[in-house]
Amino acid sequence: MSDIKKIKDEFLLKLKKNLDLNQINQIKTDLFGKTGLISSQFKQLGKLEEEERKKFASDLNSVKNELQNSITTKINYIETSEINQKLEKEKIDITLPERPFNKGKIHPVSQVIDEISSIFSEIGFSVEEGPDVENEYNNFTALNTPDNHPARDMHDTFYLDDKKELLLRTHTSPVQIRTMLKDKPPFKIIAPGRTYRSDSDQTHAPMFHQVEGLHIDKDINMGHLKGCLNYFIKEFFEVDKIKMRFRPSHFPFTEPSAEVDIGYEIKDGKIVIGQGDKWLEILGCGMVHPNVLKNLKIDTKKYQGYAFGIGIDRLAMLKYGINDLRAFFDCDYRWLNHFGFDPLDVPSNYRGLSR
Ligand code: DAH
């Protein structure tokens, strides 16, 4: 008994000192490790007579418990004081003035691209992308617009090399070609993006935006094209009824081709879309020319479909009452603050497409 009392007193004294966790662990090993002082005492038990053994075991157990409690208390104390020290050091000074910050706005063109993508995705179109720098084949030749075709002149193309093989795409139609080259029909895609032509006035900028549409499948006809565009225009302008007309036109990559006008009127100096007796052209479209499908080795007896190209900037101007296209690309923050959209505002017709 005197041995274990000595051990107890010695170690309780040690535990009163200023210790770190490593030192405590050392003490634990010294006492309760395989050859620890307390562990070795337990090994003596077997050598004692029964009476003596009972008493020694009970004394030994209470010394063991006392030491263990004291170690646990010490560990808790060290851990708590470490946390308190940290808290003291990491205190946040809430009296400091906040840093100034600027809240950005969503550009009307980005907003409208989101709205368009969201409307078309509801009726099964997926979104494709193509590069701004295109080759001559995708931009013209594959779209049934060969070298000497007069339609090429209308495009005022920015060529990037003397051989006129690389150019800034003049429309989003080459994304039709890219899509049909990489996959097999059916296709049902839209492709929004930047387009370029050497042209600049109040309604034309050298860089502008279009969204292309392409739907190729078995038994697709012009009725589907009409239904799809009618649905889109109503959803986009948030009106129940829309006056819309198809005017015969010509594009080398569609046959027949049409331009689509929508009705509007001016009320209290503001343009109102949907009804009225004035017409506004908003897009070009048609049934994809068999030559285009043949260029892409698509069986024209099995598959046909429609395509369309919409000017995005024009739609944004109409919907949000902006009258000078050039201001879109001036990077004037005052303009953006006025016409831009709060990134946290959810428009009423927004369907949750992520930006
Ligand atoms: N690419 C044409 C343009 O920029 C617009 C267009 C017309 C696209 C008819 C089409 C289409 O897909 O079918 O003027």
PDB file of C-alpha atoms and ligand atoms in Angstrom, residues 154-155 170-173 176 197 208 210-213 251 253-254 257-258 283-288 306-310, ligand 1:
ATOM      1  CA  MET A 154     -24.283  41.175 -98.379  1.00  0.00           C
ATOM      2  CA  HIS A 155     -22.220  39.891 -95.493  1.00  0.00           C
ATOM      3  CA  THR A 170     -20.881  36.693 -90.232  1.00  0.00           C
ATOM      4  CA  HIS A 171     -23.785  34.755 -88.718  1.00  0.00           C
ATOM      5  CA  THR A 172     -24.399  31.919 -86.261  1.00  0.00           C
ATOM      6  CA  SER A 173     -25.444  29.571 -89.089  1.00  0.00           C
ATOM      7  CA  GLN A 176     -25.578  24.311 -87.749  1.00  0.00           C
ATOM      8  CA  ARG A 197     -19.921  42.405 -90.208  1.00  0.00           C
ATOM      9  CA  PHE A 208     -23.662  41.948 -82.861  1.00  0.00           C
ATOM     10  CA  GLN A 210     -27.642  36.218 -83.162  1.00  0.00           C
ATOM     11  CA  VAL A 211     -29.281  33.029 -82.071  1.00  0.00           C
ATOM     12  CA  GLU A 212     -29.448  30.198 -84.553  1.00  0.00           C
ATOM     13  CA  GLY A 213     -32.053  27.463 -84.430  1.00  0.00           C
ATOM     14  CA  PHE A 251     -31.361  32.559 -98.101  1.00  0.00           C
ATOM     15  CA  PHE A 253     -29.254  27.617 -97.066  1.00  0.00           C
ATOM     16  CA  THR A 254     -33.055  27.372 -96.897  1.00  0.00           C
ATOM     17  CA  SER A 257     -37.092  30.878 -97.096  1.00  0.00           C
ATOM     18  CA  ALA A 258     -39.023  33.492 -95.180  1.00  0.00           C
ATOM     19  CA  LEU A 283     -35.831  37.041 -88.022  1.00  0.00           C
ATOM     20  CA  GLY A 284     -34.996  34.916 -91.055  1.00  0.00           C
ATOM     21  CA  CYS A 285     -35.934  31.278 -91.401  1.00  0.00           C
ATOM     22  CA  GLY A 286     -36.858  28.443 -93.743  1.00  0.00           C
ATOM     23  CA  MET A 287     -36.694  24.740 -94.478  1.00  0.00           C
ATOM     24  CA  VAL A 288     -33.061  23.600 -94.566  1.00  0.00           C
ATOM     25  CA  TYR A 306     -36.180  23.980 -90.402  1.00  0.00           C
ATOM     26  CA  ALA A 307     -33.680  26.615 -89.325  1.00  0.00           C
ATOM     27  CA  PHE A 308     -33.932  30.187 -88.158  1.00  0.00           C
ATOM     28  CA  GLY A 309     -31.659  33.094 -87.240  1.00  0.00           C
ATOM     29  CA  ILE A 310     -32.771  35.825 -84.842  1.00  0.00           C
TER      30      ILE A 310
HETATM   31  N1  DAH B   1     -27.935  33.584 -91.244  1.00  0.00           N
HETATM   32  C1  DAH B   1     -28.951  34.539 -91.676  1.00  0.00           C
HETATM   33  C2  DAH B   1     -28.400  35.948 -91.574  1.00  0.00           C
HETATM   34  O1  DAH B   1     -27.511  36.174 -90.825  1.00  0.00           O
HETATM   35  C3  DAH B   1     -30.176  34.409 -90.830  1.00  0.00           C
HETATM   36  C4  DAH B   1     -30.876  33.126 -91.075  1.00  0.00           C
HETATM   37  C5  DAH B   1     -31.852  33.047 -92.032  1.00  0.00           C
HETATM   38  C6  DAH B   1     -30.541  31.982 -90.394  1.00  0.00           C
HETATM   39  C7  DAH B   1     -32.523  31.881 -92.308  1.00  0.00           C
HETATM   40  C8  DAH B   1     -31.181  30.787 -90.662  1.00  0.00           C
HETATM   41  C9  DAH B   1     -32.168  30.749 -91.612  1.00  0.00           C
HETATM   42  O2  DAH B   1     -30.898  29.652 -90.014  1.00  0.00           O
HETATM   43  O3  DAH B   1     -32.827  29.603 -91.837  1.00  0.00           O
HETATM   44  O4  DAH B   1     -28.895  36.817 -92.218  1.00  0.00           O
END
